[in-house]
Structure formats: C-alpha cells, structure tokens
C-alpha cells in the first residue's frame, strides 16, 4: 500500500534551539527524510513543527528522537509562562554582555591599568565571547554537523576572526602585530543578543491573543451529584456530567442547558459584544461567562474536544504551516550562508591583494560582510505576519485554518454566496396579508393561526407566530389532515377550513382567480404564498419571504467596493434568488442549483481564470467549499461545512467575510513589505559592508555596527508585522 493510501496522523509541537530560518530548513529536511513521514513543515518564527506521518511506521517518539539528533529540543507545548521565561533569559544575557562590553570602549583609549590594560580588555572580551557568545558556537557546530550552514556560522566566523586576530596581535604571537579590535567581537555578541531579546519579546506579543484565550478556561466546576453540588477541578469533568453554573461564573465545558435561563457572554469566542440568551436546549461553549440566572448544563465535550481547544489547535496548526509566498524566501535562505562566506572571502582578497589595503582593513571588511548578512529577516518576513494576522482574525471571530488562506483570500476575484443561512436567516416572516375583496382580515388570521399552530411546516409556523404577535385568538382545529406538499385540512366549529398552497386549492376545487394578480406580483418578488379557505370559499392569502440578515446589504456593498464580483448560488427558485440579489445589490445569480451541482459552478468560474471564494453553511455546500480556492464556512452552520471550509466565521456574521478579506489583504501587504525590506537590506547592506563606498566617500562599516544593523533588520521585520494589531483593533471597533 502506498503512503498516500495509508491513513496518516498529524502532530504539531514546539521546537527549542532554532537560531534562524536555516535551522528550520535543516530540521525540516531531517524530518522529511524519515521513513513514514508524509510531509513536514517547520516554522522558525512560531518555533513549531507540523508533521503528517503514518502511525503504523513511526510515532511521536521517533519524530522527537530525530529532532534531538539534529541538535534541537522538542516540546509538546509552551505556555505563556515559558514565553515570559525565555524573554527574561534573553534579557539577562543582554544585560550581562552589555555590562562586560561597555568598559572595553573607554579602556581602548584610557589606560588606568597601565601596560596591563590590554590584558584586562582581552579578559573582558574573552569572557563575553565564550559565555554570552557560546550559543553561536553551539548553533554553528550543530548546523555544520547537520551538513548545513546557518546564521550562527556567520556570527561564529565573525567573532572568532576578530577575537583570534586581536589575541595574536595583542600578545605578538606568531609574529603578528598591529591594531587590535577586541571591542568588535564583544559588541557583536551584545548587539546580536539585543536583537534576540527583541525577537523573543515580539514573538511573545504575536502569540499573546491565543495564549490569553487558552488562559480563559475555567479551573473549577460545580458538579451536580445525587448528594448535592460538589466543587471539583474542571479537568475531571466527563461527558454526561451535570454542572451548575451560577451568575458571573465561567461555563466549565461545552454542553447543553437542561434547566434555567440566562444571558451568556460569548465575546471571547465569537467576538459578539452582546450576551446571548440561553434556555433549556441551548448549546453553550466552555469558558464563556454566565451573566444572568442559574444554569444546569449537561456536559457534552471536554478537554481537547471543546470548541475552545479546537480553535486553539487550528490556529496553532495554521501558524506552524507555511504560506506559498514564503517559498521565495526559503529558496534564498537555503543558499544564503555559503554565498555570504564566499563573498566575505572575495572581499578580503580584493582589498588585500588587488586593492593594496593593509591586512587589518581587508580583514575588517570581510568580517563586516559576514555579520551584516541576515537570512533571519527573510525567514521572519512571512511567518511573523501570518502569526499576527491569524491571531487578529481569531480575536475578530474569524478562524483561518492555514496560512495559505490568508494569502489566497486576499487574491479572490469572485465570491459565491449560498442564500439561505448565509445571506438570509432561514426564518420566514409574513410580509403581506390580503383578505378577499377587503374582507375580514381578523377571521383570515384566526384560521391561519389555528392551522399554523398544528403544522410542522416552517411557513405555517411563521404564520402562527405572526398571528400570535397580533394577539389573534387561536380557536383551534379538529379533524386535522395534513397533506404533504399541499397543506392541511381541518374543522373549525362547523366549518371545513383549508390552509396551504395553490395545489391544495386546486385539489379541493377552490377558485383562486380573484387573487391571481396579487399572487403573481408576490411570486415575482420571490415570496412564498399560503391560501386560506372556509367551506369551499377563498378567504385570502398570506405572502412570506425569507428574512435578510441585517448585515447582508452592507456586506455586499463593501464587497463590491473591494472589487469582487458577487454571485448568489442557491437551490431556490430563480425568482426568489433574483429578488434577494436585487435587494442586496449582488452582481449575478446561479439559481435552482442542486447540491451536487454547486461544485461544478465553482469549477466553471475557476476555469474562467478567476480565484473563487465560496461562502456556505450547509452539508450541501461542503463540496463547493472544498473545491473553492477559499471555502468560508458560517460558524452557525453544520459541522461538515465547518470541517470543509478554510475559514470559519465563528459569529456567523456575513460582514466577517469583508473583514476576513480586508485582514488577508493587509497581511499579504505586510508580507510583501517585509520581503521587500529584507531583500533591500541585504542588497544594499552587503556591498556597503564590503567597502564599495570607501573609494569615493571614504565610508566604511565597522563589524560591530554591521552586527547591530543585522540585529535591527530582524527586529524591524517583526515590528512591521506587529503593526497588524492596530489594524485588527480598527476592525474590532467596527463590530462593537
């Protein structure tokens, strides 16, 4: 049996010890080379690995062994406390190296220890290099052992060359004498440590939304037992347990309300600011807050099965994956370090052999080239923007399952939207009541309410609700006969009444021609009709239509402003779909489309060269959601639709389609900005470090300042990505 035919398992775990994008590529190559691994992706910015493997061939233990053999440390998870501890450790190393490095600079010109001052300088520089700088040697050795070259190789070469030459010159070893530059290696270590601290700090901020969400889980639960209420850890709950949730408390697990009614604050999951009313039979989500009365909840899902845990897992998998636009950066980073070593060697030879420069000058130029080159900025450009973008989407109630979705949603040309449940509520309401020849509307509604109250048909129930809202008396029906596809027949007192469509009236020989004009007008607007008759005489008709979602008109207008072509795709009658399209300003309609034909419609638009998005909520939408370039599932829809979709709109608000596209476009713009500046920095910085400005302007870049520039380039990329948080806040203000 081939790999593709065997069932696979997916695992995502944290990886500690990666120093740059090249480390991630090395580990990815090792994992992909394992027997039983179908695919592997390692994300340097998120410090995560995502692996698909055949469980019958290998397991997590085998994966972790390969990670350790490559010189890294696998972790199941890293909490917010771990992130804070990492930032604290980086800050301590920064302070330590800075305290030892700062005295070196004045000692280069001021000699308080006389002839022993060079020894003090050498001691301080050596201590910095082989304590705070030891991590670069470990990383370089680990990389070379894996037959690769990462950023640590460049740094280790640079600081070793500066320190080694200075030692030889300071102590006149092997006939070497001249200027020393101990400060170069020490300052390089300090500046790069400064960059690592800023990266750790920014990385923690980028993942803070997800960590904050996970920390909202309830710690305790009030378990309802035969002997009363018992306070237990929430982790001990099991399916079918019953828990009591008092006002102000968190709901400890996903479940259904058995007793009580209340309003529940679900904003931490859905982004919706208003509490949602709950009553017996209502679904509740773990970690949401009970704002009102006492609830008794039957537990349905706990632990990894809860909505919150599933959202967190999907976001982590998305952050561990790689977007298509990152391929260019990965290809460059893969050959970058060997190329830079070659450029540094060429720089030295050009200045020393052909430029007639002294050894120290040529040597400094070569070191500057080594340390200014930064594949880290290229490696961080895409994943940091993806991390922040997906986290901001989560806070908006928009769940992106993969990073490619953030990129693809920004490129959509056509958006196909299912009608019922997506643009409309799926709940019908009465729009018109016509009594024959201005007859007794009250009597018409009394019959309609009595009939609607005993029918299970959605249209009949909508009529009953409408009549009840007008305080119409329910006189009740007897001898009820419901005729499928037609309506129902019953008796009210001594009268025989009919309630149903035109087919029922024709079956019972009731003349409806007097209302033909009105019926034609209503049908032309896509409305559904129900006729009422008593003792063989038509009393009148009621027109009903599906209710548009409040946000649908604004969403369609903004999608048009964004340049997307909008299309309603529906199995409903053409007249109905066209009416909805006219009311919303939708560009075109694909009506009377059977469930198995929706996928073909998606393919047809794709064949025309369009990037197609599909928005739906039902089982019948699942094939089209899977076929589309981006499948967008309404959060209130079926589980099948949500599993198939690439994006889940947790709140079920169609305006979130607009927000998702805006966030995707902004994220893609940030990625392009990051890649531009990363490439621009190296294209400009490396020649300057090599000394191309020296012959004309007399400008050179000292190795220590080249190291600072290298560190700041990575920081600038991460900082630019974090600006997405401000854009996310603006989108959230639109919701509230």
XYZ file of C-alpha atoms in Angstrom:
736
model
C 0.000 0.000 0.000
C 1.375 3.442 -0.968
C 1.945 6.221 1.506
C -0.925 8.198 0.039
C -3.348 5.287 0.562
C -2.411 4.751 4.218
C -4.085 6.754 6.953
C -1.908 9.485 8.404
C -1.710 11.287 11.720
C -0.843 14.928 12.188
C 1.054 16.328 15.153
C 2.209 19.836 15.941
C 4.870 20.522 18.550
C 7.217 23.270 19.653
C 10.936 23.196 18.840
C 13.501 24.884 21.044
C 17.014 25.785 19.942
C 16.471 27.105 16.404
C 18.560 30.224 15.782
C 17.476 31.238 12.270
C 15.494 30.215 9.208
C 18.300 27.905 8.068
C 17.919 25.889 11.283
C 14.242 25.405 10.478
C 15.064 24.234 6.963
C 17.681 21.805 8.258
C 15.233 20.255 10.730
C 12.505 20.146 8.096
C 14.820 18.236 5.759
C 15.696 15.757 8.527
C 12.030 15.124 9.357
C 11.033 14.709 5.717
C 13.770 12.149 5.291
C 12.279 9.882 7.974
C 10.606 6.661 6.937
C 6.866 7.067 7.449
C 6.786 10.876 7.292
C 4.488 12.127 4.534
C 5.148 15.844 4.987
C 6.827 18.142 7.469
C 6.847 21.904 7.924
C 8.978 23.797 10.427
C 8.190 27.418 11.210
C 11.108 29.355 12.671
C 9.107 32.406 13.778
C 6.500 30.330 15.619
C 9.107 27.770 16.776
C 6.748 24.981 15.721
C 6.897 21.846 13.622
C 3.878 20.281 11.922
C 4.303 16.688 10.716
C 2.000 14.283 8.847
C 3.163 10.706 9.442
C 1.960 7.128 9.052
C 1.253 5.868 12.568
C 1.978 2.264 11.633
C 5.513 3.208 10.529
C 6.647 5.834 13.026
C 5.358 7.745 16.046
C 5.953 10.908 18.061
C 8.831 9.296 19.923
C 10.636 8.646 16.651
C 9.989 12.200 15.490
C 11.317 13.626 18.750
C 14.429 11.440 18.531
C 15.224 12.904 15.091
C 14.675 16.431 16.406
C 17.073 15.803 19.298
C 19.625 14.156 16.999
C 19.566 17.316 14.871
C 20.518 19.322 17.963
C 17.110 20.763 18.865
C 14.689 20.184 21.707
C 11.087 19.098 21.023
C 8.363 20.383 23.337
C 4.706 19.353 23.445
C 3.645 22.909 24.249
C 4.964 26.185 25.532
C 2.821 28.256 27.857
C 2.734 31.994 28.298
C 4.944 31.440 31.366
C 7.532 29.692 29.177
C 7.434 32.578 26.683
C 7.946 35.080 29.509
C 10.805 32.987 30.921
C 12.525 32.871 27.518
C 12.236 36.642 27.188
C 13.626 37.022 30.726
C 16.620 34.774 29.945
C 17.395 36.715 26.768
C 17.186 39.968 28.693
C 19.596 38.679 31.357
C 22.118 37.620 28.699
C 21.795 41.046 27.084
C 22.429 42.848 30.364
C 25.326 40.523 31.213
C 27.091 41.010 27.868
C 26.431 44.774 27.882
C 27.889 45.217 31.377
C 31.106 43.466 30.320
C 31.311 45.110 26.885
C 30.752 48.759 27.834
C 34.032 49.113 29.827
C 36.040 47.909 26.808
C 35.371 51.062 24.774
C 36.929 53.629 27.173
C 39.747 51.229 28.008
C 40.809 51.286 24.348
C 41.921 54.932 24.795
C 42.231 55.313 28.559
C 44.749 53.015 30.278
C 44.066 53.076 34.026
C 45.937 49.801 34.480
C 48.985 50.895 32.533
C 50.622 48.199 30.479
C 48.213 45.635 31.895
C 45.184 47.370 30.361
C 45.295 45.254 27.137
C 45.127 42.160 29.326
C 42.005 43.495 31.062
C 40.422 44.256 27.677
C 41.339 40.792 26.398
C 39.887 39.205 29.534
C 36.576 41.072 29.281
C 36.222 40.322 25.552
C 37.118 36.667 26.022
C 34.610 36.286 28.860
C 31.827 37.825 26.752
C 32.709 35.744 23.724
C 32.733 32.396 25.491
C 29.765 32.968 27.779
C 27.111 35.125 26.103
C 28.562 34.234 22.699
C 28.798 30.496 23.358
C 25.295 29.955 21.952
C 26.549 30.972 18.494
C 29.314 28.369 18.604
C 26.844 25.687 19.670
C 24.471 26.666 16.877
C 27.269 26.722 14.295
C 28.578 23.304 15.348
C 25.089 21.863 15.318
C 24.458 23.300 11.853
C 27.741 22.066 10.387
C 27.173 18.654 11.933
C 23.892 18.538 10.003
C 25.824 19.473 6.830
C 24.174 22.868 6.617
C 25.128 26.453 7.343
C 23.009 28.845 9.347
C 23.304 32.365 10.711
C 25.300 31.115 13.686
C 28.053 30.023 11.291
C 28.398 33.599 10.044
C 28.377 35.058 13.560
C 30.824 32.468 14.891
C 33.193 33.095 11.976
C 32.981 36.864 12.502
C 33.562 36.956 16.255
C 36.232 34.240 16.104
C 38.153 36.087 13.400
C 38.009 39.399 15.295
C 38.934 37.850 18.660
C 41.567 35.487 17.258
C 43.434 38.171 15.322
C 43.280 40.551 18.306
C 44.776 37.922 20.624
C 47.627 37.271 18.184
C 48.289 40.994 17.697
C 47.998 41.925 21.397
C 50.475 39.284 22.523
C 52.636 39.351 19.376
C 52.130 35.679 18.749
C 53.494 34.047 15.572
C 54.939 37.364 14.514
C 51.543 39.099 14.275
C 51.487 42.736 15.450
C 49.241 45.727 14.866
C 45.889 47.178 15.802
C 43.584 45.084 17.970
C 39.801 45.237 17.959
C 38.563 43.222 20.915
C 35.568 45.552 21.081
C 34.375 44.206 17.715
C 33.643 40.655 18.890
C 32.219 41.778 22.238
C 29.968 44.391 20.656
C 28.835 41.904 18.005
C 27.738 39.480 20.706
C 25.979 42.249 22.637
C 24.156 43.678 19.631
C 23.012 40.273 18.398
C 21.872 39.415 21.921
C 19.930 42.668 21.833
C 18.230 41.535 18.619
C 17.424 38.107 20.094
C 15.816 39.728 23.135
C 13.671 41.954 20.940
C 12.701 38.952 18.794
C 11.697 36.928 21.871
C 9.699 39.875 23.180
C 7.943 40.451 19.852
C 7.282 36.734 19.328
C 5.600 36.552 22.717
C 3.406 39.519 21.832
C 2.453 37.986 18.483
C 1.123 34.822 20.134
C -0.442 36.515 23.147
C -4.013 36.534 21.797
C -4.057 32.750 21.543
C -2.391 32.320 24.935
C -4.881 34.706 26.521
C -7.743 32.724 25.015
C -6.427 29.456 26.413
C -5.978 31.005 29.858
C -9.686 31.853 29.940
C -10.588 28.214 30.533
C -12.379 27.562 33.816
C -10.306 25.964 36.582
C -13.154 24.705 38.773
C -16.647 23.330 38.225
C -19.706 22.789 40.451
C -20.623 19.161 39.726
C -24.240 18.175 40.380
C -24.376 14.738 42.056
C -27.014 12.641 43.793
C -25.827 14.043 47.126
C -25.751 17.677 46.038
C -23.287 20.104 44.499
C -19.576 19.282 44.617
C -16.694 21.638 43.769
C -14.226 19.764 41.514
C -11.404 20.654 39.092
C -12.807 21.324 35.609
C -10.285 18.847 34.188
C -12.126 15.999 35.976
C -15.407 16.552 34.120
C -16.627 13.880 31.733
C -19.337 13.747 29.083
C -22.895 13.486 30.509
C -21.884 15.099 33.808
C -24.220 17.843 35.021
C -22.765 21.065 36.315
C -24.272 24.118 37.971
C -23.183 27.500 36.638
C -24.055 30.428 38.856
C -24.278 34.063 37.713
C -20.839 35.514 36.966
C -19.153 32.108 36.674
C -17.464 30.576 33.648
C -19.114 27.620 31.959
C -16.550 24.839 32.531
C -17.169 22.758 29.392
C -19.195 22.602 26.180
C -22.721 21.354 26.702
C -26.456 21.947 26.550
C -28.659 23.799 29.031
C -31.017 21.455 30.890
C -32.540 23.865 33.394
C -32.637 27.615 33.855
C -32.379 30.587 31.543
C -29.765 33.302 31.345
C -27.697 35.526 29.080
C -24.183 34.270 28.304
C -21.226 36.446 27.267
C -19.643 34.593 24.316
C -17.467 37.502 23.146
C -14.214 35.686 23.895
C -15.109 33.076 21.249
C -17.423 34.846 18.820
C -16.349 38.483 19.180
C -20.028 39.419 19.632
C -20.307 42.091 22.332
C -23.947 41.453 23.293
C -24.742 38.480 25.598
C -26.706 35.616 24.004
C -29.939 34.430 25.600
C -29.882 30.769 26.688
C -32.728 28.489 27.708
C -33.263 24.711 28.035
C -31.965 23.062 24.867
C -29.492 25.865 24.042
C -25.876 24.963 23.303
C -23.225 26.633 25.477
C -19.478 26.930 24.959
C -16.940 26.251 27.673
C -15.103 29.280 29.116
C -17.940 31.692 28.254
C -19.452 33.661 31.151
C -22.915 33.285 32.631
C -24.236 36.826 33.048
C -27.700 36.122 34.434
C -29.529 33.319 36.204
C -28.548 29.893 37.471
C -27.972 27.260 34.763
C -27.749 23.493 34.909
C -25.630 22.318 31.986
C -25.208 18.757 30.716
C -21.586 18.330 29.632
C -21.101 17.122 26.051
C -17.431 17.865 25.259
C -14.383 18.243 27.486
C -10.649 18.713 27.088
C -9.366 18.584 23.512
C -12.910 18.170 22.144
C -14.185 21.589 23.282
C -14.761 24.434 20.849
C -12.040 26.487 22.526
C -9.459 23.690 22.301
C -10.334 23.024 18.648
C -9.980 26.710 17.788
C -6.624 26.859 19.557
C -5.408 23.725 17.752
C -6.456 25.037 14.344
C -4.721 28.358 14.969
C -1.530 26.631 16.127
C -1.550 24.397 13.061
C -2.065 27.438 10.865
C 0.845 29.236 12.499
C 3.078 26.171 12.147
C 2.351 25.882 8.439
C 3.977 27.857 5.626
C 2.335 30.233 3.180
C 3.113 29.857 -0.566
C 4.705 33.306 -0.753
C 7.376 32.115 1.667
C 8.857 29.751 -0.914
C 10.980 32.515 -2.448
C 12.453 33.472 0.921
C 13.126 29.808 1.755
C 14.910 29.237 -1.547
C 17.142 32.245 -0.938
C 17.872 31.375 2.698
C 18.885 27.852 1.699
C 21.946 29.036 -0.260
C 22.494 32.321 1.542
C 25.138 31.415 4.120
C 27.566 29.639 1.735
C 27.148 32.561 -0.662
C 27.983 35.114 2.057
C 31.063 33.168 3.184
C 32.249 33.208 -0.426
C 31.544 36.969 -0.716
C 33.455 37.636 2.532
C 36.453 35.700 1.234
C 36.306 37.537 -2.085
C 36.062 40.880 -0.247
C 39.237 40.121 1.702
C 41.156 39.083 -1.399
C 40.008 42.086 -3.448
C 41.096 44.600 -0.790
C 44.273 42.842 0.332
C 45.605 41.516 -2.963
C 44.284 43.928 -5.561
C 43.314 46.982 -3.512
C 46.723 47.117 -1.790
C 44.978 47.685 1.576
C 46.620 46.582 4.786
C 45.661 43.270 6.355
C 43.583 44.771 9.185
C 41.449 46.877 6.803
C 40.743 43.954 4.450
C 40.115 41.708 7.425
C 37.558 44.141 8.916
C 35.738 44.411 5.601
C 35.432 40.627 5.378
C 34.134 40.385 8.956
C 31.598 43.154 8.312
C 30.252 41.209 5.315
C 29.909 38.087 7.442
C 27.959 39.745 10.213
C 25.723 42.141 8.284
C 24.192 39.370 6.167
C 20.914 38.282 7.730
C 18.799 35.436 6.374
C 16.779 35.740 9.592
C 14.951 38.794 8.258
C 13.953 36.757 5.186
C 12.918 33.825 7.339
C 10.834 36.006 9.646
C 9.155 38.088 6.923
C 6.223 35.778 6.204
C 5.608 33.734 9.391
C 5.560 36.727 11.737
C 2.907 38.461 9.610
C 0.948 35.195 9.420
C 1.161 34.747 13.204
C -0.127 38.223 13.926
C -2.742 38.113 11.147
C -4.200 34.778 12.272
C -4.225 35.909 15.919
C -6.045 39.117 14.990
C -8.507 37.072 12.935
C -9.196 34.921 15.985
C -9.964 37.985 18.099
C -12.426 39.064 15.377
C -14.158 35.690 15.375
C -12.557 34.713 12.048
C -10.649 31.441 12.164
C -8.088 30.874 9.385
C -7.160 27.192 9.271
C -3.955 27.569 7.220
C -1.571 30.440 6.427
C -2.144 29.964 2.708
C -5.742 31.034 3.344
C -4.653 34.494 4.487
C -2.767 34.846 1.236
C -5.439 33.325 -1.006
C -8.366 35.256 0.462
C -6.566 38.469 -0.460
C -6.478 37.415 -4.129
C -10.156 36.478 -4.635
C -11.936 37.698 -7.778
C -15.360 36.050 -7.420
C -17.333 35.291 -4.271
C -20.146 32.726 -4.456
C -22.617 33.029 -1.579
C -25.200 30.485 -0.537
C -28.533 32.239 0.068
C -30.353 30.520 2.920
C -28.498 30.704 6.208
C -25.745 32.852 4.750
C -27.408 35.970 3.372
C -30.774 35.201 4.931
C -31.681 33.965 8.389
C -33.571 30.932 7.052
C -36.538 32.078 9.168
C -39.601 33.136 7.149
C -41.792 36.059 8.096
C -45.166 37.263 6.869
C -44.850 40.328 4.637
C -48.379 40.705 3.204
C -51.937 39.685 4.192
C -54.669 40.001 1.562
C -58.281 39.319 2.509
C -60.597 38.752 -0.473
C -62.419 41.933 -1.533
C -61.297 43.733 1.611
C -62.925 41.065 3.740
C -62.441 40.223 7.376
C -58.645 40.093 7.948
C -59.195 39.080 11.574
C -61.177 35.992 10.560
C -58.500 35.135 7.964
C -55.739 35.295 10.570
C -57.771 33.254 13.092
C -57.968 30.365 10.641
C -54.295 30.829 9.675
C -53.140 30.797 13.312
C -55.171 27.733 14.208
C -53.812 25.840 11.199
C -50.227 27.055 11.581
C -50.159 26.071 15.257
C -50.698 22.385 14.456
C -48.377 22.185 11.416
C -44.661 21.368 11.428
C -44.023 23.241 8.180
C -41.743 26.317 8.611
C -44.091 28.542 6.581
C -47.108 27.524 8.652
C -45.219 28.093 11.897
C -44.133 31.545 10.679
C -47.796 32.414 10.040
C -48.773 31.202 13.518
C -46.048 33.352 15.095
C -47.162 36.380 13.101
C -50.808 35.973 14.089
C -49.857 35.434 17.720
C -47.793 38.655 17.684
C -51.022 40.490 16.699
C -52.883 38.861 19.610
C -55.144 36.914 17.231
C -57.153 34.302 19.122
C -56.302 30.655 18.478
C -59.723 28.980 18.081
C -58.165 25.550 17.478
C -58.754 22.934 14.767
C -60.249 19.472 14.865
C -60.162 16.503 12.490
C -56.819 17.675 11.096
C -55.421 16.063 7.954
C -52.005 17.220 6.741
C -51.447 16.611 3.026
C -47.709 16.519 2.148
C -46.724 19.090 -0.463
C -50.105 20.792 -0.251
C -51.101 21.939 3.235
C -53.726 20.828 5.704
C -57.454 20.388 6.062
C -59.343 20.690 9.331
C -62.564 21.643 11.001
C -63.182 24.812 12.998
C -66.570 24.521 14.646
C -68.971 23.512 11.899
C -66.778 24.885 9.091
C -64.290 22.966 6.977
C -61.127 25.027 6.506
C -58.196 24.752 4.088
C -54.691 26.133 4.632
C -51.982 25.575 2.034
C -50.621 26.341 -1.404
C -52.336 26.724 -4.776
C -52.131 22.954 -5.335
C -54.316 22.360 -2.280
C -56.861 24.877 -3.525
C -56.948 23.198 -6.938
C -57.316 19.766 -5.303
C -60.297 20.994 -3.317
C -61.786 22.924 -6.279
C -61.414 26.321 -4.604
C -61.304 29.183 -7.109
C -58.250 31.447 -6.566
C -58.512 33.532 -9.727
C -59.759 36.610 -7.865
C -56.331 36.931 -6.234
C -54.350 35.992 -9.327
C -52.881 39.466 -9.850
C -51.797 39.799 -6.233
C -50.360 36.272 -6.264
C -48.409 36.954 -9.467
C -46.968 40.161 -8.001
C -45.867 38.460 -4.796
C -44.364 35.492 -6.662
C -42.482 37.894 -8.910
C -40.745 39.203 -5.797
C -39.791 35.698 -4.758
C -42.339 35.366 -1.986
C -43.999 32.136 -0.896
C -47.830 32.034 -0.805
C -50.318 30.346 1.543
C -54.048 30.409 0.788
C -56.872 30.222 3.352
C -60.376 28.937 2.510
C -63.525 28.084 4.519
C -66.414 25.939 3.352
C -65.075 25.933 -0.207
C -64.768 29.726 -0.424
C -61.408 31.529 -0.649
C -60.845 33.915 2.284
C -57.486 35.342 1.188
C -53.756 34.686 1.102
C -50.574 35.419 3.020
C -47.191 36.165 1.434
C -43.978 35.202 3.200
C -40.313 35.725 2.493
C -37.026 34.685 3.992
C -35.594 37.414 6.205
C -32.355 39.028 5.106
C -29.593 39.215 7.690
C -29.206 42.769 8.959
C -25.568 42.979 7.889
C -26.055 41.469 4.416
C -26.743 44.713 2.448
C -23.721 46.496 3.925
C -21.523 43.441 3.354
C -22.478 43.169 -0.326
C -21.885 46.891 -0.865
C -18.406 46.693 0.671
C -17.503 43.554 -1.280
C -18.387 45.443 -4.446
C -16.191 48.355 -3.329
C -13.334 45.872 -2.828
C -13.650 44.893 -6.497
C -15.119 41.414 -6.013
C -17.827 40.002 -8.231
C -20.606 38.628 -6.003
C -22.833 35.732 -7.052
C -25.763 34.142 -5.195
C -25.733 30.366 -5.591
C -28.952 28.723 -4.438
C -31.221 25.757 -4.954
C -34.221 28.058 -4.549
C -36.430 29.296 -7.396
C -34.888 31.783 -9.796
C -37.447 34.461 -8.871
C -36.626 34.166 -5.175
C -32.860 34.285 -5.713
C -33.147 37.218 -8.110
C -35.259 39.161 -5.626
C -32.664 38.678 -2.917
C -29.933 39.674 -5.383
C -31.772 42.878 -6.314
C -32.351 43.793 -2.669
C -28.685 43.254 -1.824
C -27.067 44.594 -4.984
C -25.491 41.226 -5.833
C -23.978 41.066 -9.326
C -25.483 37.806 -10.601
C -27.434 34.688 -9.655
C -26.952 30.932 -10.027
C -30.413 29.625 -9.069
C -32.117 26.209 -8.925
C -28.684 24.623 -8.469
C -28.838 21.148 -6.967
C -26.399 20.327 -4.150
C -24.189 18.173 -6.386
C -24.060 20.948 -8.988
C -22.623 23.650 -6.735
C -19.133 22.226 -7.057
C -19.464 22.324 -10.865
C -20.377 26.029 -10.669
C -17.205 26.693 -8.660
C -15.137 24.792 -11.245
C -16.734 26.755 -14.091
C -15.655 30.087 -12.621
C -12.178 28.712 -11.874
C -11.869 27.528 -15.486
C -12.537 31.125 -16.474
C -9.344 32.136 -14.699
C -10.960 33.523 -11.541
C -9.874 32.992 -7.948
C -13.108 31.803 -6.359
C -14.332 32.014 -2.781
C -17.395 30.102 -1.585
C -19.456 31.096 1.466
C -21.879 28.484 2.833
C -23.297 26.855 5.916
C -24.956 23.566 4.970
C -23.991 19.997 4.201
C -24.941 20.658 0.579
C -22.308 23.412 0.468
C -19.427 21.172 1.601
C -18.270 20.005 -1.879
C -18.274 23.582 -3.183
C -16.418 24.808 -0.083
C -13.748 22.165 -0.679
C -13.464 22.943 -4.404
C -13.179 26.721 -3.993
C -9.812 28.458 -3.699
C -11.070 29.657 -0.311
C -14.015 27.972 1.414
C -15.669 30.212 4.018
C -17.983 28.389 6.433
C -20.579 30.179 8.533
C -19.964 29.304 12.192
C -23.651 28.679 12.851
C -23.754 26.094 10.073
C -23.225 22.343 10.017
C -20.092 20.607 11.306
C -19.455 19.187 7.809
C -19.353 22.680 6.312
C -17.023 23.924 9.044
C -14.692 20.951 8.641
C -14.525 21.507 4.872
C -14.100 25.297 4.940
C -10.726 27.022 5.036
C -12.145 29.912 7.065
C -14.740 29.678 9.826
C -16.812 32.752 10.682
C -17.450 31.971 14.343
C -20.087 34.667 14.808
C -21.984 33.743 11.627
C -21.980 37.391 10.530
C -21.663 37.862 6.748
C -19.797 41.135 7.412
C -16.973 38.967 8.696
C -16.411 37.890 5.086
C -15.489 41.507 4.370
C -13.319 41.722 7.488
C -11.567 38.464 6.582
C -10.743 39.724 3.075
C -9.537 43.077 4.442
C -7.356 41.343 7.029
C -5.999 38.952 4.385
C -5.105 41.826 2.065
C -3.449 43.745 4.887
C -1.479 40.670 5.958
C -0.332 39.995 2.384
C 0.708 43.646 2.099
C 2.767 43.288 5.304
C 4.422 40.136 3.980
C 5.365 41.919 0.763
C 6.700 44.888 2.734
C 8.742 42.563 4.949
C 10.193 40.664 1.993
C 10.989 43.891 0.175
C 12.881 45.359 3.122
C 14.645 42.064 3.870
C 15.886 41.791 0.285
C 16.577 45.522 0.055
C 18.568 45.442 3.291
C 20.842 42.660 2.057
C 21.188 44.037 -1.479
C 22.280 47.420 -0.088
C 23.957 46.373 3.165
C 26.330 43.701 1.865
C 28.031 45.929 -0.743
C 28.395 48.730 1.839
C 29.954 46.267 4.294
C 32.287 45.102 1.509
C 33.541 48.695 1.180
C 32.102 49.857 -2.162
C 31.597 53.379 -0.733
C 35.139 53.696 0.575
C 36.937 54.639 -2.677
C 34.521 57.537 -3.382
C 33.237 58.682 0.018
C 35.781 57.202 2.404
C 32.960 55.420 4.300
C 33.420 52.032 5.932
C 31.117 49.978 8.126
C 32.779 48.634 11.252
C 31.956 44.999 12.031
C 30.265 45.876 15.331
C 27.891 48.298 13.645
C 27.275 45.769 10.912
C 26.189 43.385 13.686
C 23.831 45.994 15.109
C 22.325 46.598 11.671
C 21.873 42.854 11.219
C 20.018 42.547 14.538
C 17.833 45.561 13.851
C 16.822 44.251 10.416
C 15.162 41.219 12.003
C 13.566 43.378 14.665
C 12.195 45.788 12.044
C 10.500 42.912 10.185
C 8.849 41.635 13.367
C 7.830 45.155 14.399
C 6.287 45.830 10.991
C 4.244 42.639 11.339
C 3.047 43.703 14.792
C 1.539 46.831 13.237
C -1.229 44.482 12.053
C -2.515 44.547 15.623
C -3.518 48.171 15.185
C -5.424 47.273 12.022
C -7.131 44.448 13.909
C -8.229 46.896 16.604
C -9.817 49.121 13.954
C -11.757 46.158 12.565
C -12.901 45.196 16.085
C -14.230 48.708 16.667
C -16.469 48.202 13.626
C -18.044 45.201 15.365
C -18.708 46.938 18.655
